[in-house]
Amino acid sequence: MNLEDLQVVLKVAELRSITAAATHLDMSTPRASTALKRVEKALGVELFIRTTRRLCLSSAGERYIPKCEQALLKLDQARQEIGSELAIVDGELRIAAASDVGRNLVRPWLNEFMEIHPEVSVRLNLSDSNVDLFRDSIDIAIRYVRPGSLNDANLYGFKICKVPSLLCASPDYLDTHGIPLHPRDLTAHNGLLHELYDITNDV
């Protein structure tokens, strides 16, 4: 029993005509008649007494129609209330991000976000450690990840931007040790590595 069928039943009860109800609901008369029959079959009773000249409510219909009207009214009220609640964004938003991403990407965006949503309070956790989203009650984490490395079924992630990688060396170092031409050449070089989360790998 679906809502459209119930709406057909109520309109038939109001207009005392399947054809008039179908016209009002912009559907064919056979479709409206089929909807009415589905409801009656689900209930196991006839809601209308049909004759060649008139259509009127049966005793079961007289009891059922008012309750059906009340039920649909409550459903519509609930839909409107939910819609109103969804239009309001409030509460606390907890964001975790790497320190450089937080400074360069998140913080400039926060002022604009909070102007649009003044009812939201934001708690920003800037850290280069791998924060546990569940233990620390984090809503959103902005992380550096390799393609295919997000394999936690409890998390949902998507790419928001590309972050270029930059490898630096002083001219004196390159004069002494040469210029690496391929990432695997780095194994023969000295380096100061900053490990971010757990994404530093051997070449």
JSON list of C-alpha atoms in Angstrom, two decimals:
[
{"chain": "A", "resi": 1, "resn": "MET", "atom": "CA", "xyz": [0.00, 0.00, 0.00]},
{"chain": "A", "resi": 2, "resn": "ASN", "atom": "CA", "xyz": [1.71, 3.20, -1.14]},
{"chain": "A", "resi": 3, "resn": "LEU", "atom": "CA", "xyz": [0.96, 6.86, -0.53]},
{"chain": "A", "resi": 4, "resn": "GLU", "atom": "CA", "xyz": [-0.21, 7.53, -4.07]},
{"chain": "A", "resi": 5, "resn": "ASP", "atom": "CA", "xyz": [-2.87, 4.81, -3.75]},
{"chain": "A", "resi": 6, "resn": "LEU", "atom": "CA", "xyz": [-4.08, 6.31, -0.48]},
{"chain": "A", "resi": 7, "resn": "GLN", "atom": "CA", "xyz": [-4.27, 9.76, -2.05]},
{"chain": "A", "resi": 8, "resn": "VAL", "atom": "CA", "xyz": [-6.43, 8.30, -4.81]},
{"chain": "A", "resi": 9, "resn": "VAL", "atom": "CA", "xyz": [-8.76, 6.74, -2.23]},
{"chain": "A", "resi": 10, "resn": "LEU", "atom": "CA", "xyz": [-9.13, 10.03, -0.38]},
{"chain": "A", "resi": 11, "resn": "LYS", "atom": "CA", "xyz": [-9.83, 11.95, -3.58]},
{"chain": "A", "resi": 12, "resn": "VAL", "atom": "CA", "xyz": [-12.44, 9.37, -4.66]},
{"chain": "A", "resi": 13, "resn": "ALA", "atom": "CA", "xyz": [-14.08, 9.70, -1.25]},
{"chain": "A", "resi": 14, "resn": "GLU", "atom": "CA", "xyz": [-14.08, 13.49, -1.57]},
{"chain": "A", "resi": 15, "resn": "LEU", "atom": "CA", "xyz": [-15.45, 13.66, -5.12]},
{"chain": "A", "resi": 16, "resn": "ARG", "atom": "CA", "xyz": [-17.53, 10.46, -5.03]},
{"chain": "A", "resi": 17, "resn": "SER", "atom": "CA", "xyz": [-16.22, 9.60, -8.47]},
{"chain": "A", "resi": 18, "resn": "ILE", "atom": "CA", "xyz": [-13.23, 7.62, -9.71]},
{"chain": "A", "resi": 19, "resn": "THR", "atom": "CA", "xyz": [-13.20, 9.53, -13.00]},
{"chain": "A", "resi": 20, "resn": "ALA", "atom": "CA", "xyz": [-13.31, 12.92, -11.27]},
{"chain": "A", "resi": 21, "resn": "ALA", "atom": "CA", "xyz": [-10.57, 11.85, -8.86]},
{"chain": "A", "resi": 22, "resn": "ALA", "atom": "CA", "xyz": [-8.40, 10.65, -11.73]},
{"chain": "A", "resi": 23, "resn": "THR", "atom": "CA", "xyz": [-8.88, 13.94, -13.58]},
{"chain": "A", "resi": 24, "resn": "HIS", "atom": "CA", "xyz": [-8.00, 15.94, -10.47]},
{"chain": "A", "resi": 25, "resn": "LEU", "atom": "CA", "xyz": [-4.86, 13.85, -9.86]},
{"chain": "A", "resi": 26, "resn": "ASP", "atom": "CA", "xyz": [-3.86, 13.97, -13.54]},
{"chain": "A", "resi": 27, "resn": "MET", "atom": "CA", "xyz": [-3.99, 10.22, -14.12]},
{"chain": "A", "resi": 28, "resn": "SER", "atom": "CA", "xyz": [-6.09, 7.86, -16.19]},
{"chain": "A", "resi": 29, "resn": "THR", "atom": "CA", "xyz": [-9.33, 6.46, -14.81]},
{"chain": "A", "resi": 30, "resn": "PRO", "atom": "CA", "xyz": [-8.13, 2.82, -15.10]},
{"chain": "A", "resi": 31, "resn": "ARG", "atom": "CA", "xyz": [-5.01, 3.71, -13.12]},
{"chain": "A", "resi": 32, "resn": "ALA", "atom": "CA", "xyz": [-7.07, 5.35, -10.38]},
{"chain": "A", "resi": 33, "resn": "SER", "atom": "CA", "xyz": [-9.45, 2.38, -10.32]},
{"chain": "A", "resi": 34, "resn": "THR", "atom": "CA", "xyz": [-6.53, -0.03, -10.00]},
{"chain": "A", "resi": 35, "resn": "ALA", "atom": "CA", "xyz": [-5.08, 2.01, -7.12]},
{"chain": "A", "resi": 36, "resn": "LEU", "atom": "CA", "xyz": [-8.41, 1.86, -5.30]},
{"chain": "A", "resi": 37, "resn": "LYS", "atom": "CA", "xyz": [-8.64, -1.89, -5.79]},
{"chain": "A", "resi": 38, "resn": "ARG", "atom": "CA", "xyz": [-5.10, -2.35, -4.44]},
{"chain": "A", "resi": 39, "resn": "VAL", "atom": "CA", "xyz": [-6.01, -0.56, -1.22]},
{"chain": "A", "resi": 40, "resn": "GLU", "atom": "CA", "xyz": [-9.23, -2.51, -0.81]},
{"chain": "A", "resi": 41, "resn": "LYS", "atom": "CA", "xyz": [-7.39, -5.78, -1.43]},
{"chain": "A", "resi": 42, "resn": "ALA", "atom": "CA", "xyz": [-4.73, -4.89, 1.14]},
{"chain": "A", "resi": 43, "resn": "LEU", "atom": "CA", "xyz": [-7.43, -4.06, 3.71]},
{"chain": "A", "resi": 44, "resn": "GLY", "atom": "CA", "xyz": [-9.62, -7.01, 2.83]},
{"chain": "A", "resi": 45, "resn": "VAL", "atom": "CA", "xyz": [-12.77, -4.86, 2.65]},
{"chain": "A", "resi": 46, "resn": "GLU", "atom": "CA", "xyz": [-14.61, -2.70, 0.13]},
{"chain": "A", "resi": 47, "resn": "LEU", "atom": "CA", "xyz": [-14.40, 0.98, 0.97]},
{"chain": "A", "resi": 48, "resn": "PHE", "atom": "CA", "xyz": [-17.08, 2.06, -1.50]},
{"chain": "A", "resi": 49, "resn": "ILE", "atom": "CA", "xyz": [-20.50, 0.83, -2.55]},
{"chain": "A", "resi": 50, "resn": "ARG", "atom": "CA", "xyz": [-20.61, 0.98, -6.32]},
{"chain": "A", "resi": 51, "resn": "THR", "atom": "CA", "xyz": [-23.79, 1.19, -8.37]},
{"chain": "A", "resi": 52, "resn": "THR", "atom": "CA", "xyz": [-24.39, 2.26, -11.95]},
{"chain": "A", "resi": 53, "resn": "ARG", "atom": "CA", "xyz": [-25.56, 5.68, -10.75]},
{"chain": "A", "resi": 54, "resn": "ARG", "atom": "CA", "xyz": [-23.55, 6.50, -7.66]},
{"chain": "A", "resi": 55, "resn": "LEU", "atom": "CA", "xyz": [-20.50, 5.79, -5.54]},
{"chain": "A", "resi": 56, "resn": "CYS", "atom": "CA", "xyz": [-20.74, 6.08, -1.77]},
{"chain": "A", "resi": 57, "resn": "LEU", "atom": "CA", "xyz": [-18.71, 5.02, 1.24]},
{"chain": "A", "resi": 58, "resn": "SER", "atom": "CA", "xyz": [-19.34, 1.64, 2.80]},
{"chain": "A", "resi": 59, "resn": "SER", "atom": "CA", "xyz": [-19.46, 1.33, 6.58]},
{"chain": "A", "resi": 60, "resn": "ALA", "atom": "CA", "xyz": [-15.80, 0.24, 6.50]},
{"chain": "A", "resi": 61, "resn": "GLY", "atom": "CA", "xyz": [-14.98, 3.23, 4.32]},
{"chain": "A", "resi": 62, "resn": "GLU", "atom": "CA", "xyz": [-16.67, 5.61, 6.73]},
{"chain": "A", "resi": 63, "resn": "ARG", "atom": "CA", "xyz": [-14.40, 4.33, 9.49]},
{"chain": "A", "resi": 64, "resn": "TYR", "atom": "CA", "xyz": [-11.24, 4.10, 7.41]},
{"chain": "A", "resi": 65, "resn": "ILE", "atom": "CA", "xyz": [-11.25, 7.36, 5.45]},
{"chain": "A", "resi": 66, "resn": "PRO", "atom": "CA", "xyz": [-11.01, 9.74, 8.47]},
{"chain": "A", "resi": 67, "resn": "LYS", "atom": "CA", "xyz": [-8.13, 7.72, 9.92]},
{"chain": "A", "resi": 68, "resn": "CYS", "atom": "CA", "xyz": [-6.41, 7.67, 6.53]},
{"chain": "A", "resi": 69, "resn": "GLU", "atom": "CA", "xyz": [-6.76, 11.46, 6.28]},
{"chain": "A", "resi": 70, "resn": "GLN", "atom": "CA", "xyz": [-5.22, 11.90, 9.73]},
{"chain": "A", "resi": 71, "resn": "ALA", "atom": "CA", "xyz": [-2.34, 9.55, 8.90]},
{"chain": "A", "resi": 72, "resn": "LEU", "atom": "CA", "xyz": [-1.49, 11.35, 5.66]},
{"chain": "A", "resi": 73, "resn": "LEU", "atom": "CA", "xyz": [-1.74, 14.70, 7.40]},
{"chain": "A", "resi": 74, "resn": "LYS", "atom": "CA", "xyz": [0.76, 13.57, 10.05]},
{"chain": "A", "resi": 75, "resn": "LEU", "atom": "CA", "xyz": [3.11, 12.27, 7.37]},
{"chain": "A", "resi": 76, "resn": "ASP", "atom": "CA", "xyz": [2.97, 15.59, 5.56]},
{"chain": "A", "resi": 77, "resn": "GLN", "atom": "CA", "xyz": [3.60, 17.49, 8.81]},
{"chain": "A", "resi": 78, "resn": "ALA", "atom": "CA", "xyz": [6.59, 15.25, 9.55]},
{"chain": "A", "resi": 79, "resn": "ARG", "atom": "CA", "xyz": [7.96, 15.87, 6.05]},
{"chain": "A", "resi": 80, "resn": "GLN", "atom": "CA", "xyz": [7.66, 19.63, 6.51]},
{"chain": "A", "resi": 81, "resn": "GLU", "atom": "CA", "xyz": [9.32, 19.50, 9.93]},
{"chain": "A", "resi": 82, "resn": "ILE", "atom": "CA", "xyz": [12.23, 17.46, 8.61]},
{"chain": "A", "resi": 83, "resn": "GLY", "atom": "CA", "xyz": [12.59, 19.86, 5.69]},
{"chain": "A", "resi": 84, "resn": "SER", "atom": "CA", "xyz": [12.72, 22.81, 8.10]},
{"chain": "A", "resi": 85, "resn": "GLU", "atom": "CA", "xyz": [15.34, 21.10, 10.26]},
{"chain": "A", "resi": 86, "resn": "LEU", "atom": "CA", "xyz": [17.51, 20.29, 7.25]},
{"chain": "A", "resi": 87, "resn": "ALA", "atom": "CA", "xyz": [17.48, 23.95, 6.26]},
{"chain": "A", "resi": 88, "resn": "ILE", "atom": "CA", "xyz": [19.19, 24.86, 9.57]},
{"chain": "A", "resi": 89, "resn": "VAL", "atom": "CA", "xyz": [22.86, 23.95, 9.99]},
{"chain": "A", "resi": 90, "resn": "ASP", "atom": "CA", "xyz": [24.02, 24.05, 13.60]},
{"chain": "A", "resi": 91, "resn": "GLY", "atom": "CA", "xyz": [26.08, 22.19, 16.16]},
{"chain": "A", "resi": 92, "resn": "GLU", "atom": "CA", "xyz": [29.80, 21.52, 16.48]},
{"chain": "A", "resi": 93, "resn": "LEU", "atom": "CA", "xyz": [31.96, 20.49, 13.51]},
{"chain": "A", "resi": 94, "resn": "ARG", "atom": "CA", "xyz": [35.24, 18.76, 14.40]},
{"chain": "A", "resi": 95, "resn": "ILE", "atom": "CA", "xyz": [37.89, 18.88, 11.67]},
{"chain": "A", "resi": 96, "resn": "ALA", "atom": "CA", "xyz": [41.33, 17.25, 11.69]},
{"chain": "A", "resi": 97, "resn": "ALA", "atom": "CA", "xyz": [43.97, 18.21, 9.14]},
{"chain": "A", "resi": 98, "resn": "ALA", "atom": "CA", "xyz": [47.69, 18.14, 8.58]},
{"chain": "A", "resi": 99, "resn": "SER", "atom": "CA", "xyz": [49.31, 21.31, 9.88]},
{"chain": "A", "resi": 100, "resn": "ASP", "atom": "CA", "xyz": [50.22, 22.75, 6.47]},
{"chain": "A", "resi": 101, "resn": "VAL", "atom": "CA", "xyz": [46.85, 21.87, 4.93]},
{"chain": "A", "resi": 102, "resn": "GLY", "atom": "CA", "xyz": [45.08, 23.40, 7.90]},
{"chain": "A", "resi": 103, "resn": "ARG", "atom": "CA", "xyz": [47.01, 26.66, 7.65]},
{"chain": "A", "resi": 104, "resn": "ASN", "atom": "CA", "xyz": [46.89, 27.03, 3.87]},
{"chain": "A", "resi": 105, "resn": "LEU", "atom": "CA", "xyz": [43.59, 25.43, 2.90]},
{"chain": "A", "resi": 106, "resn": "VAL", "atom": "CA", "xyz": [41.22, 25.07, 5.85]},
{"chain": "A", "resi": 107, "resn": "ARG", "atom": "CA", "xyz": [41.75, 28.24, 7.87]},
{"chain": "A", "resi": 108, "resn": "PRO", "atom": "CA", "xyz": [41.12, 30.66, 4.97]},
{"chain": "A", "resi": 109, "resn": "TRP", "atom": "CA", "xyz": [37.89, 28.80, 4.22]},
{"chain": "A", "resi": 110, "resn": "LEU", "atom": "CA", "xyz": [36.64, 28.75, 7.81]},
{"chain": "A", "resi": 111, "resn": "ASN", "atom": "CA", "xyz": [35.79, 32.45, 8.04]},
{"chain": "A", "resi": 112, "resn": "GLU", "atom": "CA", "xyz": [33.57, 32.26, 4.96]},
{"chain": "A", "resi": 113, "resn": "PHE", "atom": "CA", "xyz": [31.94, 29.04, 6.20]},
{"chain": "A", "resi": 114, "resn": "MET", "atom": "CA", "xyz": [31.15, 30.49, 9.63]},
{"chain": "A", "resi": 115, "resn": "GLU", "atom": "CA", "xyz": [29.68, 33.64, 8.11]},
{"chain": "A", "resi": 116, "resn": "ILE", "atom": "CA", "xyz": [27.30, 31.48, 6.08]},
{"chain": "A", "resi": 117, "resn": "HIS", "atom": "CA", "xyz": [26.54, 29.15, 9.03]},
{"chain": "A", "resi": 118, "resn": "PRO", "atom": "CA", "xyz": [26.78, 31.25, 12.21]},
{"chain": "A", "resi": 119, "resn": "GLU", "atom": "CA", "xyz": [25.09, 28.53, 14.30]},
{"chain": "A", "resi": 120, "resn": "VAL", "atom": "CA", "xyz": [28.01, 26.15, 13.71]},
{"chain": "A", "resi": 121, "resn": "SER", "atom": "CA", "xyz": [31.01, 26.07, 16.02]},
{"chain": "A", "resi": 122, "resn": "VAL", "atom": "CA", "xyz": [34.21, 24.62, 14.55]},
{"chain": "A", "resi": 123, "resn": "ARG", "atom": "CA", "xyz": [36.95, 22.78, 16.40]},
{"chain": "A", "resi": 124, "resn": "LEU", "atom": "CA", "xyz": [40.06, 22.49, 14.22]},
{"chain": "A", "resi": 125, "resn": "ASN", "atom": "CA", "xyz": [42.73, 19.93, 15.13]},
{"chain": "A", "resi": 126, "resn": "LEU", "atom": "CA", "xyz": [45.99, 20.62, 13.26]},
{"chain": "A", "resi": 127, "resn": "SER", "atom": "CA", "xyz": [48.42, 17.76, 13.67]},
{"chain": "A", "resi": 128, "resn": "ASP", "atom": "CA", "xyz": [50.84, 15.75, 11.56]},
{"chain": "A", "resi": 129, "resn": "SER", "atom": "CA", "xyz": [50.02, 12.61, 13.53]},
{"chain": "A", "resi": 130, "resn": "ASN", "atom": "CA", "xyz": [47.47, 10.10, 12.27]},
{"chain": "A", "resi": 131, "resn": "VAL", "atom": "CA", "xyz": [44.38, 11.04, 14.29]},
{"chain": "A", "resi": 132, "resn": "ASP", "atom": "CA", "xyz": [41.90, 8.29, 15.18]},
{"chain": "A", "resi": 133, "resn": "LEU", "atom": "CA", "xyz": [38.60, 9.62, 13.84]},
{"chain": "A", "resi": 134, "resn": "PHE", "atom": "CA", "xyz": [36.43, 7.48, 16.11]},
{"chain": "A", "resi": 135, "resn": "ARG", "atom": "CA", "xyz": [38.44, 7.79, 19.31]},
{"chain": "A", "resi": 136, "resn": "ASP", "atom": "CA", "xyz": [38.78, 11.57, 18.94]},
{"chain": "A", "resi": 137, "resn": "SER", "atom": "CA", "xyz": [35.21, 12.08, 17.62]},
{"chain": "A", "resi": 138, "resn": "ILE", "atom": "CA", "xyz": [36.37, 13.72, 14.38]},
{"chain": "A", "resi": 139, "resn": "ASP", "atom": "CA", "xyz": [33.69, 14.54, 11.80]},
{"chain": "A", "resi": 140, "resn": "ILE", "atom": "CA", "xyz": [35.98, 15.38, 8.88]},
{"chain": "A", "resi": 141, "resn": "ALA", "atom": "CA", "xyz": [39.66, 14.58, 8.33]},
{"chain": "A", "resi": 142, "resn": "ILE", "atom": "CA", "xyz": [41.66, 16.15, 5.51]},
{"chain": "A", "resi": 143, "resn": "ARG", "atom": "CA", "xyz": [44.60, 13.90, 4.78]},
{"chain": "A", "resi": 144, "resn": "TYR", "atom": "CA", "xyz": [47.33, 13.12, 2.30]},
{"chain": "A", "resi": 145, "resn": "VAL", "atom": "CA", "xyz": [46.62, 9.66, 0.90]},
{"chain": "A", "resi": 146, "resn": "ARG", "atom": "CA", "xyz": [47.85, 7.56, -1.97]},
{"chain": "A", "resi": 147, "resn": "PRO", "atom": "CA", "xyz": [45.26, 6.37, -4.54]},
{"chain": "A", "resi": 148, "resn": "GLY", "atom": "CA", "xyz": [43.61, 3.21, -3.25]},
{"chain": "A", "resi": 149, "resn": "SER", "atom": "CA", "xyz": [45.10, 3.48, 0.24]},
{"chain": "A", "resi": 150, "resn": "LEU", "atom": "CA", "xyz": [41.83, 4.36, 1.98]},
{"chain": "A", "resi": 151, "resn": "ASN", "atom": "CA", "xyz": [40.66, 0.82, 2.71]},
{"chain": "A", "resi": 152, "resn": "ASP", "atom": "CA", "xyz": [38.69, 1.32, 5.94]},
{"chain": "A", "resi": 153, "resn": "ALA", "atom": "CA", "xyz": [35.10, 0.25, 5.25]},
{"chain": "A", "resi": 154, "resn": "ASN", "atom": "CA", "xyz": [33.90, 2.53, 8.06]},
{"chain": "A", "resi": 155, "resn": "LEU", "atom": "CA", "xyz": [35.18, 5.67, 6.32]},
{"chain": "A", "resi": 156, "resn": "TYR", "atom": "CA", "xyz": [34.08, 7.49, 3.20]},
{"chain": "A", "resi": 157, "resn": "GLY", "atom": "CA", "xyz": [36.58, 9.63, 1.35]},
{"chain": "A", "resi": 158, "resn": "PHE", "atom": "CA", "xyz": [36.94, 11.58, -1.86]},
{"chain": "A", "resi": 159, "resn": "LYS", "atom": "CA", "xyz": [39.60, 13.76, -3.47]},
{"chain": "A", "resi": 160, "resn": "ILE", "atom": "CA", "xyz": [39.26, 17.51, -2.96]},
{"chain": "A", "resi": 161, "resn": "CYS", "atom": "CA", "xyz": [42.51, 18.64, -4.58]},
{"chain": "A", "resi": 162, "resn": "LYS", "atom": "CA", "xyz": [45.94, 17.62, -5.80]},
{"chain": "A", "resi": 163, "resn": "VAL", "atom": "CA", "xyz": [48.95, 18.44, -3.65]},
{"chain": "A", "resi": 164, "resn": "PRO", "atom": "CA", "xyz": [52.23, 18.83, -5.57]},
{"chain": "A", "resi": 165, "resn": "SER", "atom": "CA", "xyz": [55.38, 17.29, -4.13]},
{"chain": "A", "resi": 166, "resn": "LEU", "atom": "CA", "xyz": [58.61, 19.27, -4.07]},
{"chain": "A", "resi": 167, "resn": "LEU", "atom": "CA", "xyz": [62.08, 17.83, -3.55]},
{"chain": "A", "resi": 168, "resn": "CYS", "atom": "CA", "xyz": [64.77, 20.39, -2.76]},
{"chain": "A", "resi": 169, "resn": "ALA", "atom": "CA", "xyz": [68.55, 20.27, -2.79]},
{"chain": "A", "resi": 170, "resn": "SER", "atom": "CA", "xyz": [71.20, 22.93, -2.48]},
{"chain": "A", "resi": 171, "resn": "PRO", "atom": "CA", "xyz": [73.41, 23.76, -5.48]},
{"chain": "A", "resi": 172, "resn": "ASP", "atom": "CA", "xyz": [76.49, 22.68, -3.51]},
{"chain": "A", "resi": 173, "resn": "TYR", "atom": "CA", "xyz": [74.94, 19.27, -2.78]},
{"chain": "A", "resi": 174, "resn": "LEU", "atom": "CA", "xyz": [74.07, 18.72, -6.44]},
{"chain": "A", "resi": 175, "resn": "ASP", "atom": "CA", "xyz": [77.56, 19.77, -7.51]},
{"chain": "A", "resi": 176, "resn": "THR", "atom": "CA", "xyz": [79.02, 17.20, -5.12]},
{"chain": "A", "resi": 177, "resn": "HIS", "atom": "CA", "xyz": [76.61, 14.26, -5.54]},
{"chain": "A", "resi": 178, "resn": "GLY", "atom": "CA", "xyz": [75.03, 14.86, -8.94]},
{"chain": "A", "resi": 179, "resn": "ILE", "atom": "CA", "xyz": [71.43, 15.40, -9.98]},
{"chain": "A", "resi": 180, "resn": "PRO", "atom": "CA", "xyz": [69.08, 12.40, -9.56]},
{"chain": "A", "resi": 181, "resn": "LEU", "atom": "CA", "xyz": [67.25, 11.64, -12.80]},
{"chain": "A", "resi": 182, "resn": "HIS", "atom": "CA", "xyz": [64.76, 9.09, -11.43]},
{"chain": "A", "resi": 183, "resn": "PRO", "atom": "CA", "xyz": [63.12, 8.55, -8.02]},
{"chain": "A", "resi": 184, "resn": "ARG", "atom": "CA", "xyz": [65.08, 5.30, -7.58]},
{"chain": "A", "resi": 185, "resn": "ASP", "atom": "CA", "xyz": [68.30, 7.34, -7.80]},
{"chain": "A", "resi": 186, "resn": "LEU", "atom": "CA", "xyz": [67.40, 8.84, -4.43]},
{"chain": "A", "resi": 187, "resn": "THR", "atom": "CA", "xyz": [68.46, 5.63, -2.66]},
{"chain": "A", "resi": 188, "resn": "ALA", "atom": "CA", "xyz": [72.06, 6.67, -3.28]},
{"chain": "A", "resi": 189, "resn": "HIS", "atom": "CA", "xyz": [71.55, 10.17, -1.89]},
{"chain": "A", "resi": 190, "resn": "ASN", "atom": "CA", "xyz": [71.43, 11.71, 1.56]},
{"chain": "A", "resi": 191, "resn": "GLY", "atom": "CA", "xyz": [68.23, 13.36, 2.71]},
{"chain": "A", "resi": 192, "resn": "LEU", "atom": "CA", "xyz": [66.28, 14.90, 5.54]},
{"chain": "A", "resi": 193, "resn": "LEU", "atom": "CA", "xyz": [62.87, 13.22, 5.51]},
{"chain": "A", "resi": 194, "resn": "HIS", "atom": "CA", "xyz": [59.74, 14.45, 7.19]},
{"chain": "A", "resi": 195, "resn": "GLU", "atom": "CA", "xyz": [57.41, 11.52, 7.78]},
{"chain": "A", "resi": 196, "resn": "LEU", "atom": "CA", "xyz": [53.77, 12.57, 7.46]},
{"chain": "A", "resi": 197, "resn": "TYR", "atom": "CA", "xyz": [51.36, 10.00, 8.89]},
{"chain": "A", "resi": 198, "resn": "ASP", "atom": "CA", "xyz": [52.37, 6.62, 7.51]},
{"chain": "A", "resi": 199, "resn": "ILE", "atom": "CA", "xyz": [52.83, 7.43, 3.85]},
{"chain": "A", "resi": 200, "resn": "THR", "atom": "CA", "xyz": [56.64, 7.59, 3.59]},
{"chain": "A", "resi": 201, "resn": "ASN", "atom": "CA", "xyz": [57.76, 4.53, 1.61]},
{"chain": "A", "resi": 202, "resn": "ASP", "atom": "CA", "xyz": [61.03, 3.15, 0.44]},
{"chain": "A", "resi": 203, "resn": "VAL", "atom": "CA", "xyz": [61.72, 3.91, -3.22]}
]
